[in-house]
């Protein structure tokens, strides 16, 4: 029927007939009714023309490479509507003052989570912290700017062997300035900042904003401390003369 045909189109299966392709296998994992309907919704509006590659498979989401009807490359993060991470998601959302009452339905909770990541991306960019441009969200799907050209930009972790002390120093400054800007200007904290969530492109870009939250959140100081610790620990190991994390934390948390 129509839906099947449109989904086959999005996945390029009409041309390739590769139902055992890697893409199809990964897609099948998150291939529930809501996801199919949501992709079809975006397809009909030209927001997703094609998904052609898998960028990552995670516990709570899979990320695909695709393009829209104008040929612009996009990254499409598809949250699992059934996730084992749902306790964590619930805890994080329950502590966020921006979120009103939480839905009981796990699927709907994931929709709130998806929408929150979209809002976080917007907010980070507003305060000049580099993140992918959010393009659209609906239900469990978030469409954002693709960072990379033919290939996706590598994560800091992937390229660390090729970097020199000077590169690490610059990246440390970037990370620490981002933490400060987010907290002081944006009243916000990323909460999972690490060498895995920084993409190395023309300029570094911070990704994975799902757990990011606002200062008013009762967990925000814990998350701020975690980000400062992760960043100072990592760059200290790379030989950077980092600031004292306790001092940095008190400096930021103290106001
Ligand atoms: P994990 O649980 O592994 O942290 P996640 O499910 O939270 O992953 P992200 O960290 O947002 O998802 O993305 C997973 C991977 O997908 C990233 O490490 C990166 O390689 C790739 N990726 C995510 N967003 C983009 C983007 N906008 N452009 C290019 N690649 C991206
Ligand atoms: Mn990540």
PDB file of C-alpha atoms and ligand atoms in Angstrom:
ATOM      1  CA  UNK A   1       0.000   0.000   0.000  1.00  0.00           C
ATOM      2  CA  UNK A   2       0.826   3.682  -0.128  1.00  0.00           C
ATOM      3  CA  UNK A   3       2.680   3.952   3.192  1.00  0.00           C
ATOM      4  CA  UNK A   4       4.912   0.988   2.384  1.00  0.00           C
ATOM      5  CA  UNK A   5       5.742   2.410  -0.993  1.00  0.00           C
ATOM      6  CA  UNK A   6       6.643   5.793   0.429  1.00  0.00           C
ATOM      7  CA  UNK A   7       8.837   4.271   3.113  1.00  0.00           C
ATOM      8  CA  UNK A   8      10.564   2.082   0.520  1.00  0.00           C
ATOM      9  CA  UNK A   9      11.183   5.287  -1.431  1.00  0.00           C
ATOM     10  CA  UNK A  10      12.699   7.054   1.569  1.00  0.00           C
ATOM     11  CA  UNK A  11      14.988   4.101   2.209  1.00  0.00           C
ATOM     12  CA  UNK A  12      15.906   3.754  -1.458  1.00  0.00           C
ATOM     13  CA  UNK A  13      14.661   0.177  -1.476  1.00  0.00           C
ATOM     14  CA  UNK A  14      12.769   0.586  -4.760  1.00  0.00           C
ATOM     15  CA  UNK A  15      16.029   1.054  -6.611  1.00  0.00           C
ATOM     16  CA  UNK A  16      18.301  -1.260  -4.762  1.00  0.00           C
ATOM     17  CA  UNK A  17      15.964  -3.982  -3.585  1.00  0.00           C
ATOM     18  CA  UNK A  18      18.434  -4.613  -0.823  1.00  0.00           C
ATOM     19  CA  UNK A  19      16.139  -5.616   1.961  1.00  0.00           C
ATOM     20  CA  UNK A  20      19.124  -7.049   3.768  1.00  0.00           C
ATOM     21  CA  UNK A  21      21.157  -3.859   3.583  1.00  0.00           C
ATOM     22  CA  UNK A  22      22.682  -2.482   6.770  1.00  0.00           C
ATOM     23  CA  UNK A  23      20.367   0.517   6.552  1.00  0.00           C
ATOM     24  CA  UNK A  24      17.284  -1.639   6.344  1.00  0.00           C
ATOM     25  CA  UNK A  25      18.409  -3.809   9.225  1.00  0.00           C
ATOM     26  CA  UNK A  26      19.031  -0.870  11.508  1.00  0.00           C
ATOM     27  CA  UNK A  27      15.879   0.815  10.379  1.00  0.00           C
ATOM     28  CA  UNK A  28      13.815  -2.290  11.054  1.00  0.00           C
ATOM     29  CA  UNK A  29      14.816  -2.075  14.698  1.00  0.00           C
ATOM     30  CA  UNK A  30      13.039   1.225  15.155  1.00  0.00           C
ATOM     31  CA  UNK A  31      10.454   0.512  12.520  1.00  0.00           C
ATOM     32  CA  UNK A  32       7.228   0.826  14.418  1.00  0.00           C
ATOM     33  CA  UNK A  33       3.968   2.361  13.310  1.00  0.00           C
ATOM     34  CA  UNK A  34       4.629   5.826  14.749  1.00  0.00           C
ATOM     35  CA  UNK A  35       8.076   6.017  13.202  1.00  0.00           C
ATOM     36  CA  UNK A  36       6.831   4.943   9.773  1.00  0.00           C
ATOM     37  CA  UNK A  37       3.991   7.442   9.913  1.00  0.00           C
ATOM     38  CA  UNK A  38       6.253  10.230  11.077  1.00  0.00           C
ATOM     39  CA  UNK A  39       8.806   9.601   8.341  1.00  0.00           C
ATOM     40  CA  UNK A  40       6.011   9.524   5.795  1.00  0.00           C
ATOM     41  CA  UNK A  41       4.743  12.838   7.185  1.00  0.00           C
ATOM     42  CA  UNK A  42       8.175  14.389   6.620  1.00  0.00           C
ATOM     43  CA  UNK A  43       8.545  12.744   3.213  1.00  0.00           C
ATOM     44  CA  UNK A  44       5.275  14.259   1.989  1.00  0.00           C
ATOM     45  CA  UNK A  45       6.500  17.689   3.055  1.00  0.00           C
ATOM     46  CA  UNK A  46       9.918  17.363   1.464  1.00  0.00           C
ATOM     47  CA  UNK A  47      11.751  17.429   4.809  1.00  0.00           C
ATOM     48  CA  UNK A  48      13.100  13.915   4.331  1.00  0.00           C
ATOM     49  CA  UNK A  49      13.573  12.742   0.763  1.00  0.00           C
ATOM     50  CA  UNK A  50      15.939   9.906   1.497  1.00  0.00           C
ATOM     51  CA  UNK A  51      17.695   8.160   4.352  1.00  0.00           C
ATOM     52  CA  UNK A  52      20.777   6.485   2.965  1.00  0.00           C
ATOM     53  CA  UNK A  53      23.164   5.722   5.792  1.00  0.00           C
ATOM     54  CA  UNK A  54      23.483   4.862   9.449  1.00  0.00           C
ATOM     55  CA  UNK A  55      25.515   7.322  11.512  1.00  0.00           C
ATOM     56  CA  UNK A  56      25.054   5.589  14.820  1.00  0.00           C
ATOM     57  CA  UNK A  57      23.030   3.053  16.733  1.00  0.00           C
ATOM     58  CA  UNK A  58      22.555   3.851  20.404  1.00  0.00           C
ATOM     59  CA  UNK A  59      20.532   2.720  23.365  1.00  0.00           C
ATOM     60  CA  UNK A  60      17.925   5.403  23.030  1.00  0.00           C
ATOM     61  CA  UNK A  61      18.188   6.488  19.412  1.00  0.00           C
ATOM     62  CA  UNK A  62      19.563   5.676  15.999  1.00  0.00           C
ATOM     63  CA  UNK A  63      20.954   8.459  13.848  1.00  0.00           C
ATOM     64  CA  UNK A  64      20.687   8.362  10.049  1.00  0.00           C
ATOM     65  CA  UNK A  65      22.233  10.391   7.247  1.00  0.00           C
ATOM     66  CA  UNK A  66      19.795  11.640   4.653  1.00  0.00           C
ATOM     67  CA  UNK A  67      18.798  14.525   2.423  1.00  0.00           C
ATOM     68  CA  UNK A  68      15.715  16.645   1.937  1.00  0.00           C
ATOM     69  CA  UNK A  69      13.823  17.320  -1.306  1.00  0.00           C
ATOM     70  CA  UNK A  70      16.252  20.145  -2.150  1.00  0.00           C
ATOM     71  CA  UNK A  71      19.212  17.818  -1.803  1.00  0.00           C
ATOM     72  CA  UNK A  72      20.433  19.327   1.484  1.00  0.00           C
ATOM     73  CA  UNK A  73      22.084  16.781   3.706  1.00  0.00           C
ATOM     74  CA  UNK A  74      20.422  16.159   7.058  1.00  0.00           C
ATOM     75  CA  UNK A  75      21.009  14.111  10.180  1.00  0.00           C
ATOM     76  CA  UNK A  76      17.876  12.345  11.411  1.00  0.00           C
ATOM     77  CA  UNK A  77      17.787  11.177  15.013  1.00  0.00           C
ATOM     78  CA  UNK A  78      15.073   8.590  15.592  1.00  0.00           C
ATOM     79  CA  UNK A  79      14.360   7.813  19.227  1.00  0.00           C
ATOM     80  CA  UNK A  80      13.177   4.361  20.139  1.00  0.00           C
ATOM     81  CA  UNK A  81       9.572   4.565  21.227  1.00  0.00           C
ATOM     82  CA  UNK A  82      10.217   1.545  23.342  1.00  0.00           C
ATOM     83  CA  UNK A  83      13.403   2.180  25.265  1.00  0.00           C
ATOM     84  CA  UNK A  84      15.052   0.557  28.256  1.00  0.00           C
ATOM     85  CA  UNK A  85      16.361   4.026  29.051  1.00  0.00           C
ATOM     86  CA  UNK A  86      12.946   5.257  29.901  1.00  0.00           C
ATOM     87  CA  UNK A  87      13.606   5.526  33.679  1.00  0.00           C
ATOM     88  CA  UNK A  88      16.496   7.867  33.033  1.00  0.00           C
ATOM     89  CA  UNK A  89      14.436   9.833  30.552  1.00  0.00           C
ATOM     90  CA  UNK A  90      11.636  10.119  33.075  1.00  0.00           C
ATOM     91  CA  UNK A  91      14.007  11.310  35.826  1.00  0.00           C
ATOM     92  CA  UNK A  92      15.594  13.935  33.629  1.00  0.00           C
ATOM     93  CA  UNK A  93      12.276  15.244  32.358  1.00  0.00           C
ATOM     94  CA  UNK A  94      10.691  15.268  35.806  1.00  0.00           C
ATOM     95  CA  UNK A  95      13.465  17.575  37.051  1.00  0.00           C
ATOM     96  CA  UNK A  96      13.126  20.038  34.158  1.00  0.00           C
ATOM     97  CA  UNK A  97      11.097  23.107  35.143  1.00  0.00           C
ATOM     98  CA  UNK A  98      10.330  23.803  31.479  1.00  0.00           C
ATOM     99  CA  UNK A  99       8.307  20.618  31.257  1.00  0.00           C
ATOM    100  CA  UNK A 100       4.828  20.538  32.758  1.00  0.00           C
ATOM    101  CA  UNK A 101       3.153  17.322  33.794  1.00  0.00           C
ATOM    102  CA  UNK A 102       4.635  14.211  32.258  1.00  0.00           C
ATOM    103  CA  UNK A 103       2.633  11.798  30.136  1.00  0.00           C
ATOM    104  CA  UNK A 104       2.281   8.302  31.562  1.00  0.00           C
ATOM    105  CA  UNK A 105       2.568   6.723  28.161  1.00  0.00           C
ATOM    106  CA  UNK A 106       6.235   5.841  27.442  1.00  0.00           C
ATOM    107  CA  UNK A 107       5.870   6.716  23.784  1.00  0.00           C
ATOM    108  CA  UNK A 108       4.583  10.164  24.620  1.00  0.00           C
ATOM    109  CA  UNK A 109       7.408  10.603  27.116  1.00  0.00           C
ATOM    110  CA  UNK A 110       9.845   9.962  24.277  1.00  0.00           C
ATOM    111  CA  UNK A 111       8.055  12.600  22.185  1.00  0.00           C
ATOM    112  CA  UNK A 112       8.593  15.125  24.987  1.00  0.00           C
ATOM    113  CA  UNK A 113      12.256  14.085  25.130  1.00  0.00           C
ATOM    114  CA  UNK A 114      12.642  14.603  21.366  1.00  0.00           C
ATOM    115  CA  UNK A 115      10.985  17.999  21.471  1.00  0.00           C
ATOM    116  CA  UNK A 116      13.220  19.017  24.372  1.00  0.00           C
ATOM    117  CA  UNK A 117      16.370  18.163  22.419  1.00  0.00           C
ATOM    118  CA  UNK A 118      15.107  20.342  19.572  1.00  0.00           C
ATOM    119  CA  UNK A 119      14.496  23.230  22.008  1.00  0.00           C
ATOM    120  CA  UNK A 120      17.934  22.700  23.538  1.00  0.00           C
ATOM    121  CA  UNK A 121      19.603  22.979  20.131  1.00  0.00           C
ATOM    122  CA  UNK A 122      17.738  26.232  19.452  1.00  0.00           C
ATOM    123  CA  UNK A 123      18.697  27.608  22.817  1.00  0.00           C
ATOM    124  CA  UNK A 124      22.377  26.668  22.504  1.00  0.00           C
ATOM    125  CA  UNK A 125      22.603  28.376  19.102  1.00  0.00           C
ATOM    126  CA  UNK A 126      20.851  31.449  20.443  1.00  0.00           C
ATOM    127  CA  UNK A 127      23.717  31.872  22.903  1.00  0.00           C
ATOM    128  CA  UNK A 128      26.315  31.293  20.205  1.00  0.00           C
ATOM    129  CA  UNK A 129      27.350  27.824  21.318  1.00  0.00           C
ATOM    130  CA  UNK A 130      28.108  25.725  18.254  1.00  0.00           C
ATOM    131  CA  UNK A 131      25.564  22.942  17.711  1.00  0.00           C
ATOM    132  CA  UNK A 132      23.791  21.486  14.666  1.00  0.00           C
ATOM    133  CA  UNK A 133      20.965  23.706  13.399  1.00  0.00           C
ATOM    134  CA  UNK A 134      17.646  22.094  14.364  1.00  0.00           C
ATOM    135  CA  UNK A 135      15.360  21.748  11.338  1.00  0.00           C
ATOM    136  CA  UNK A 136      12.192  19.989  12.493  1.00  0.00           C
ATOM    137  CA  UNK A 137      10.826  17.579  15.060  1.00  0.00           C
ATOM    138  CA  UNK A 138       7.719  15.492  15.324  1.00  0.00           C
ATOM    139  CA  UNK A 139       6.896  12.597  17.634  1.00  0.00           C
ATOM    140  CA  UNK A 140      10.140  10.622  18.095  1.00  0.00           C
ATOM    141  CA  UNK A 141      12.067  12.128  15.173  1.00  0.00           C
ATOM    142  CA  UNK A 142      14.459  15.074  15.170  1.00  0.00           C
ATOM    143  CA  UNK A 143      15.880  16.452  11.924  1.00  0.00           C
ATOM    144  CA  UNK A 144      18.997  18.601  12.134  1.00  0.00           C
ATOM    145  CA  UNK A 145      21.824  20.007  10.084  1.00  0.00           C
ATOM    146  CA  UNK A 146      24.302  17.356   8.949  1.00  0.00           C
ATOM    147  CA  UNK A 147      27.824  18.113  10.159  1.00  0.00           C
ATOM    148  CA  UNK A 148      30.273  16.858   7.554  1.00  0.00           C
ATOM    149  CA  UNK A 149      30.407  16.700   3.756  1.00  0.00           C
ATOM    150  CA  UNK A 150      30.404  13.312   2.028  1.00  0.00           C
ATOM    151  CA  UNK A 151      31.344  11.680   5.282  1.00  0.00           C
ATOM    152  CA  UNK A 152      30.082  12.759   8.682  1.00  0.00           C
ATOM    153  CA  UNK A 153      32.508  14.829  10.743  1.00  0.00           C
ATOM    154  CA  UNK A 154      34.515  12.631  13.126  1.00  0.00           C
ATOM    155  CA  UNK A 155      34.152  12.823  16.897  1.00  0.00           C
ATOM    156  CA  UNK A 156      37.060  14.210  18.910  1.00  0.00           C
ATOM    157  CA  UNK A 157      37.586  10.678  20.245  1.00  0.00           C
ATOM    158  CA  UNK A 158      38.024   9.358  16.674  1.00  0.00           C
ATOM    159  CA  UNK A 159      40.782  11.810  15.715  1.00  0.00           C
ATOM    160  CA  UNK A 160      42.620  12.319  18.998  1.00  0.00           C
ATOM    161  CA  UNK A 161      45.639  10.297  17.807  1.00  0.00           C
ATOM    162  CA  UNK A 162      46.193  12.749  14.956  1.00  0.00           C
ATOM    163  CA  UNK A 163      46.042  15.851  17.129  1.00  0.00           C
ATOM    164  CA  UNK A 164      48.861  17.814  18.682  1.00  0.00           C
ATOM    165  CA  UNK A 165      49.172  19.643  21.945  1.00  0.00           C
ATOM    166  CA  UNK A 166      48.176  22.956  20.344  1.00  0.00           C
ATOM    167  CA  UNK A 167      45.003  21.397  18.928  1.00  0.00           C
ATOM    168  CA  UNK A 168      44.053  20.055  22.346  1.00  0.00           C
ATOM    169  CA  UNK A 169      44.680  23.453  23.891  1.00  0.00           C
ATOM    170  CA  UNK A 170      42.347  25.115  21.409  1.00  0.00           C
ATOM    171  CA  UNK A 171      39.707  22.438  21.875  1.00  0.00           C
ATOM    172  CA  UNK A 172      39.945  22.738  25.635  1.00  0.00           C
ATOM    173  CA  UNK A 173      39.360  26.482  25.350  1.00  0.00           C
ATOM    174  CA  UNK A 174      36.439  25.854  23.043  1.00  0.00           C
ATOM    175  CA  UNK A 175      34.868  23.344  25.428  1.00  0.00           C
ATOM    176  CA  UNK A 176      35.398  25.460  28.541  1.00  0.00           C
ATOM    177  CA  UNK A 177      34.149  28.627  26.847  1.00  0.00           C
ATOM    178  CA  UNK A 178      31.089  26.711  25.701  1.00  0.00           C
ATOM    179  CA  UNK A 179      30.358  25.521  29.256  1.00  0.00           C
ATOM    180  CA  UNK A 180      30.739  29.072  30.564  1.00  0.00           C
ATOM    181  CA  UNK A 181      28.689  30.730  27.840  1.00  0.00           C
ATOM    182  CA  UNK A 182      25.907  28.187  28.224  1.00  0.00           C
ATOM    183  CA  UNK A 183      25.783  28.625  31.967  1.00  0.00           C
ATOM    184  CA  UNK A 184      26.279  32.380  32.279  1.00  0.00           C
ATOM    185  CA  UNK A 185      24.427  33.671  29.242  1.00  0.00           C
ATOM    186  CA  UNK A 186      22.083  30.802  28.417  1.00  0.00           C
ATOM    187  CA  UNK A 187      21.288  29.640  31.973  1.00  0.00           C
ATOM    188  CA  UNK A 188      21.874  26.197  30.570  1.00  0.00           C
ATOM    189  CA  UNK A 189      24.074  23.111  30.908  1.00  0.00           C
ATOM    190  CA  UNK A 190      24.815  20.375  28.351  1.00  0.00           C
ATOM    191  CA  UNK A 191      25.193  17.560  30.875  1.00  0.00           C
ATOM    192  CA  UNK A 192      27.040  15.019  28.722  1.00  0.00           C
ATOM    193  CA  UNK A 193      29.932  16.983  27.329  1.00  0.00           C
ATOM    194  CA  UNK A 194      32.844  14.769  26.382  1.00  0.00           C
ATOM    195  CA  UNK A 195      35.202  13.764  23.556  1.00  0.00           C
ATOM    196  CA  UNK A 196      32.307  11.663  22.204  1.00  0.00           C
ATOM    197  CA  UNK A 197      29.943  14.579  21.785  1.00  0.00           C
ATOM    198  CA  UNK A 198      32.270  17.042  20.100  1.00  0.00           C
ATOM    199  CA  UNK A 199      32.496  16.755  16.309  1.00  0.00           C
ATOM    200  CA  UNK A 200      35.657  18.020  14.663  1.00  0.00           C
ATOM    201  CA  UNK A 201      34.725  20.072  11.637  1.00  0.00           C
ATOM    202  CA  UNK A 202      35.879  23.450  10.260  1.00  0.00           C
ATOM    203  CA  UNK A 203      34.988  24.567  13.756  1.00  0.00           C
ATOM    204  CA  UNK A 204      34.199  22.088  16.530  1.00  0.00           C
ATOM    205  CA  UNK A 205      30.487  21.401  17.071  1.00  0.00           C
ATOM    206  CA  UNK A 206      28.792  20.088  20.215  1.00  0.00           C
ATOM    207  CA  UNK A 207      26.135  17.419  19.629  1.00  0.00           C
ATOM    208  CA  UNK A 208      23.773  15.229  21.658  1.00  0.00           C
ATOM    209  CA  UNK A 209      21.720  17.791  23.553  1.00  0.00           C
ATOM    210  CA  UNK A 210      19.040  15.408  24.826  1.00  0.00           C
ATOM    211  CA  UNK A 211      20.012  15.631  28.491  1.00  0.00           C
ATOM    212  CA  UNK A 212      20.782  19.357  28.429  1.00  0.00           C
ATOM    213  CA  UNK A 213      18.715  21.464  30.767  1.00  0.00           C
ATOM    214  CA  UNK A 214      18.289  24.869  32.375  1.00  0.00           C
ATOM    215  CA  UNK A 215      19.921  26.330  35.476  1.00  0.00           C
ATOM    216  CA  UNK A 216      16.623  26.230  37.397  1.00  0.00           C
ATOM    217  CA  UNK A 217      16.638  22.425  37.176  1.00  0.00           C
ATOM    218  CA  UNK A 218      17.528  20.933  40.547  1.00  0.00           C
ATOM    219  CA  UNK A 219      20.015  18.636  38.760  1.00  0.00           C
ATOM    220  CA  UNK A 220      21.779  21.464  36.934  1.00  0.00           C
ATOM    221  CA  UNK A 221      24.682  21.882  39.363  1.00  0.00           C
ATOM    222  CA  UNK A 222      25.379  18.151  39.280  1.00  0.00           C
ATOM    223  CA  UNK A 223      25.409  18.262  35.493  1.00  0.00           C
ATOM    224  CA  UNK A 224      27.594  21.370  35.435  1.00  0.00           C
ATOM    225  CA  UNK A 225      30.077  19.710  37.763  1.00  0.00           C
ATOM    226  CA  UNK A 226      30.060  16.578  35.605  1.00  0.00           C
ATOM    227  CA  UNK A 227      30.785  18.552  32.417  1.00  0.00           C
ATOM    228  CA  UNK A 228      33.616  20.500  34.029  1.00  0.00           C
ATOM    229  CA  UNK A 229      35.125  17.277  35.441  1.00  0.00           C
ATOM    230  CA  UNK A 230      34.863  15.371  32.171  1.00  0.00           C
ATOM    231  CA  UNK A 231      36.438  18.155  30.159  1.00  0.00           C
ATOM    232  CA  UNK A 232      39.267  18.947  32.570  1.00  0.00           C
ATOM    233  CA  UNK A 233      40.064  15.240  33.096  1.00  0.00           C
ATOM    234  CA  UNK A 234      40.175  14.491  29.392  1.00  0.00           C
ATOM    235  CA  UNK A 235      42.294  17.476  28.383  1.00  0.00           C
ATOM    236  CA  UNK A 236      44.625  17.086  31.359  1.00  0.00           C
ATOM    237  CA  UNK A 237      45.348  13.558  30.080  1.00  0.00           C
ATOM    238  CA  UNK A 238      46.179  15.123  26.711  1.00  0.00           C
ATOM    239  CA  UNK A 239      48.778  17.340  28.316  1.00  0.00           C
ATOM    240  CA  UNK A 240      46.791  20.559  28.510  1.00  0.00           C
ATOM    241  CA  UNK A 241      47.434  22.809  31.490  1.00  0.00           C
ATOM    242  CA  UNK A 242      43.812  22.852  32.609  1.00  0.00           C
ATOM    243  CA  UNK A 243      42.106  24.952  35.258  1.00  0.00           C
ATOM    244  CA  UNK A 244      41.297  23.443  38.634  1.00  0.00           C
ATOM    245  CA  UNK A 245      37.835  21.890  38.187  1.00  0.00           C
ATOM    246  CA  UNK A 246      36.772  22.666  41.769  1.00  0.00           C
ATOM    247  CA  UNK A 247      37.729  26.305  41.396  1.00  0.00           C
ATOM    248  CA  UNK A 248      36.021  26.530  38.026  1.00  0.00           C
ATOM    249  CA  UNK A 249      32.883  24.931  39.398  1.00  0.00           C
ATOM    250  CA  UNK A 250      32.709  27.268  42.395  1.00  0.00           C
ATOM    251  CA  UNK A 251      33.347  30.241  40.164  1.00  0.00           C
ATOM    252  CA  UNK A 252      30.372  29.348  37.973  1.00  0.00           C
ATOM    253  CA  UNK A 253      28.042  27.882  40.571  1.00  0.00           C
ATOM    254  CA  UNK A 254      28.679  30.705  43.006  1.00  0.00           C
ATOM    255  CA  UNK A 255      26.558  33.289  41.216  1.00  0.00           C
TER     256      UNK A 255
HETATM  257  P1  LIG B   1      25.165   7.935  22.252  1.00  0.00           P
HETATM  258  O1  LIG B   1      24.185   7.232  23.129  1.00  0.00           O
HETATM  259  O2  LIG B   1      26.152   7.062  21.567  1.00  0.00           O
HETATM  260  O3  LIG B   1      25.772   9.157  22.896  1.00  0.00           O
HETATM  261  P2  LIG B   1      22.990   9.196  21.000  1.00  0.00           P
HETATM  262  O4  LIG B   1      21.979   8.189  20.662  1.00  0.00           O
HETATM  263  O5  LIG B   1      22.778  10.033  22.206  1.00  0.00           O
HETATM  264  O6  LIG B   1      24.347   8.499  21.019  1.00  0.00           O
HETATM  265  P3  LIG B   1      24.113  11.361  19.420  1.00  0.00           P
HETATM  266  O7  LIG B   1      25.277  11.388  20.312  1.00  0.00           O
HETATM  267  O8  LIG B   1      23.293  12.596  19.283  1.00  0.00           O
HETATM  268  O9  LIG B   1      23.118  10.156  19.747  1.00  0.00           O
HETATM  269  O10 LIG B   1      24.573  10.931  17.957  1.00  0.00           O
HETATM  270  C1  LIG B   1      25.228   9.703  17.747  1.00  0.00           C
HETATM  271  C2  LIG B   1      26.301   9.841  16.687  1.00  0.00           C
HETATM  272  O11 LIG B   1      25.708  10.232  15.436  1.00  0.00           O
HETATM  273  C3  LIG B   1      27.321  10.915  16.983  1.00  0.00           C
HETATM  274  O12 LIG B   1      28.384  10.413  17.746  1.00  0.00           O
HETATM  275  C4  LIG B   1      27.774  11.342  15.609  1.00  0.00           C
HETATM  276  O13 LIG B   1      28.780  10.473  15.138  1.00  0.00           O
HETATM  277  C5  LIG B   1      26.525  11.159  14.761  1.00  0.00           C
HETATM  278  N1  LIG B   1      25.804  12.433  14.633  1.00  0.00           N
HETATM  279  C6  LIG B   1      24.851  12.902  15.465  1.00  0.00           C
HETATM  280  N2  LIG B   1      24.379  14.081  15.053  1.00  0.00           N
HETATM  281  C7  LIG B   1      25.054  14.386  13.923  1.00  0.00           C
HETATM  282  C8  LIG B   1      25.015  15.502  13.010  1.00  0.00           C
HETATM  283  N3  LIG B   1      24.189  16.516  13.199  1.00  0.00           N
HETATM  284  N4  LIG B   1      25.837  15.466  11.933  1.00  0.00           N
HETATM  285  C9  LIG B   1      26.681  14.421  11.746  1.00  0.00           C
HETATM  286  N5  LIG B   1      26.764  13.359  12.567  1.00  0.00           N
HETATM  287  C10 LIG B   1      25.961  13.334  13.644  1.00  0.00           C
HETATM  288 MN1  LIG B   2      26.355  10.934  21.987  1.00  0.00          MN
END
